Amino acid sequence: MMFWYDHDVSGWGWFAMSAGMILFWALIITVAVLLFRTLNRPQEHTHVPATPPAEDILRERLARGEIDEDDYQRRLNALRAGSVTKH
């Protein structure tokens, strides 16, 4: 019989409950928005990595000394003409 009185919520209690409810719904909405954005983002990992252009590869091979300037010019002309022949 000791606790029959003083169980009503005071002004600060109402404030705490209201703030708690606002924070709860803000958290729920934030999680929902982040989940929605994550699920609707285009999948970047499905893209095939871009290969460098053939002229860049040819330039790199010349810089490394794998081919000489004559071979570079011949292959570059063949690439630009569109008539690459396989060896």
PDB file of C-alpha atoms in Angstrom, residues 26-79:
ATOM      1  CA  ALA A  26      13.721   9.594 -36.444  1.00  0.00           C
ATOM      2  CA  LEU A  27      15.889   6.482 -36.084  1.00  0.00           C
ATOM      3  CA  ILE A  28      13.333   4.268 -37.846  1.00  0.00           C
ATOM      4  CA  ILE A  29      12.958   6.746 -40.740  1.00  0.00           C
ATOM      5  CA  THR A  30      16.741   7.174 -41.079  1.00  0.00           C
ATOM      6  CA  VAL A  31      17.283   3.425 -41.251  1.00  0.00           C
ATOM      7  CA  ALA A  32      14.500   3.074 -43.829  1.00  0.00           C
ATOM      8  CA  VAL A  33      15.944   5.857 -46.023  1.00  0.00           C
ATOM      9  CA  LEU A  34      19.476   4.437 -45.856  1.00  0.00           C
ATOM     10  CA  LEU A  35      18.202   0.951 -46.665  1.00  0.00           C
ATOM     11  CA  PHE A  36      16.178   2.289 -49.594  1.00  0.00           C
ATOM     12  CA  ARG A  37      19.196   4.172 -50.981  1.00  0.00           C
ATOM     13  CA  THR A  38      21.446   1.141 -50.601  1.00  0.00           C
ATOM     14  CA  LEU A  39      19.040  -1.191 -52.373  1.00  0.00           C
ATOM     15  CA  ASN A  40      18.414   1.240 -55.268  1.00  0.00           C
ATOM     16  CA  ARG A  41      22.077   2.073 -55.914  1.00  0.00           C
ATOM     17  CA  PRO A  42      23.401   0.668 -59.196  1.00  0.00           C
ATOM     18  CA  GLN A  43      25.668  -2.280 -58.657  1.00  0.00           C
ATOM     19  CA  GLU A  44      29.187  -1.036 -59.383  1.00  0.00           C
ATOM     20  CA  HIS A  45      30.927  -4.367 -58.886  1.00  0.00           C
ATOM     21  CA  THR A  46      29.196  -5.931 -61.904  1.00  0.00           C
ATOM     22  CA  HIS A  47      31.016  -3.695 -64.382  1.00  0.00           C
ATOM     23  CA  VAL A  48      33.913  -5.150 -66.310  1.00  0.00           C
ATOM     24  CA  PRO A  49      37.056  -3.108 -65.724  1.00  0.00           C
ATOM     25  CA  ALA A  50      37.847  -0.883 -68.671  1.00  0.00           C
ATOM     26  CA  THR A  51      40.814  -1.953 -70.735  1.00  0.00           C
ATOM     27  CA  PRO A  52      43.257   0.737 -71.759  1.00  0.00           C
ATOM     28  CA  PRO A  53      43.093   1.845 -75.397  1.00  0.00           C
ATOM     29  CA  ALA A  54      45.359  -0.020 -77.798  1.00  0.00           C
ATOM     30  CA  GLU A  55      47.383   3.113 -78.541  1.00  0.00           C
ATOM     31  CA  ASP A  56      48.169   3.525 -74.830  1.00  0.00           C
ATOM     32  CA  ILE A  57      49.337  -0.082 -74.595  1.00  0.00           C
ATOM     33  CA  LEU A  58      51.473   0.435 -77.685  1.00  0.00           C
ATOM     34  CA  ARG A  59      52.964   3.606 -76.163  1.00  0.00           C
ATOM     35  CA  GLU A  60      53.775   1.733 -72.949  1.00  0.00           C
ATOM     36  CA  ARG A  61      55.474  -1.077 -74.861  1.00  0.00           C
ATOM     37  CA  LEU A  62      57.634   1.484 -76.680  1.00  0.00           C
ATOM     38  CA  ALA A  63      58.506   3.158 -73.358  1.00  0.00           C
ATOM     39  CA  ARG A  64      59.496  -0.201 -71.809  1.00  0.00           C
ATOM     40  CA  GLY A  65      61.668  -0.978 -74.829  1.00  0.00           C
ATOM     41  CA  GLU A  66      59.667  -4.029 -75.926  1.00  0.00           C
ATOM     42  CA  ILE A  67      59.332  -2.612 -79.448  1.00  0.00           C
ATOM     43  CA  ASP A  68      61.408  -0.112 -81.419  1.00  0.00           C
ATOM     44  CA  GLU A  69      60.187   3.128 -83.048  1.00  0.00           C
ATOM     45  CA  ASP A  70      59.756   1.572 -86.510  1.00  0.00           C
ATOM     46  CA  ASP A  71      57.642  -1.237 -85.080  1.00  0.00           C
ATOM     47  CA  TYR A  72      55.678   1.352 -83.023  1.00  0.00           C
ATOM     48  CA  GLN A  73      54.925   3.483 -86.098  1.00  0.00           C
ATOM     49  CA  ARG A  74      53.929   0.449 -88.163  1.00  0.00           C
ATOM     50  CA  ARG A  75      51.558  -0.861 -85.496  1.00  0.00           C
ATOM     51  CA  LEU A  76      50.167   2.611 -84.746  1.00  0.00           C
ATOM     52  CA  ASN A  77      49.378   3.139 -88.457  1.00  0.00           C
ATOM     53  CA  ALA A  78      47.741  -0.294 -88.574  1.00  0.00           C
ATOM     54  CA  LEU A  79      45.609   0.549 -85.521  1.00  0.00           C
TER      55      LEU A  79
END
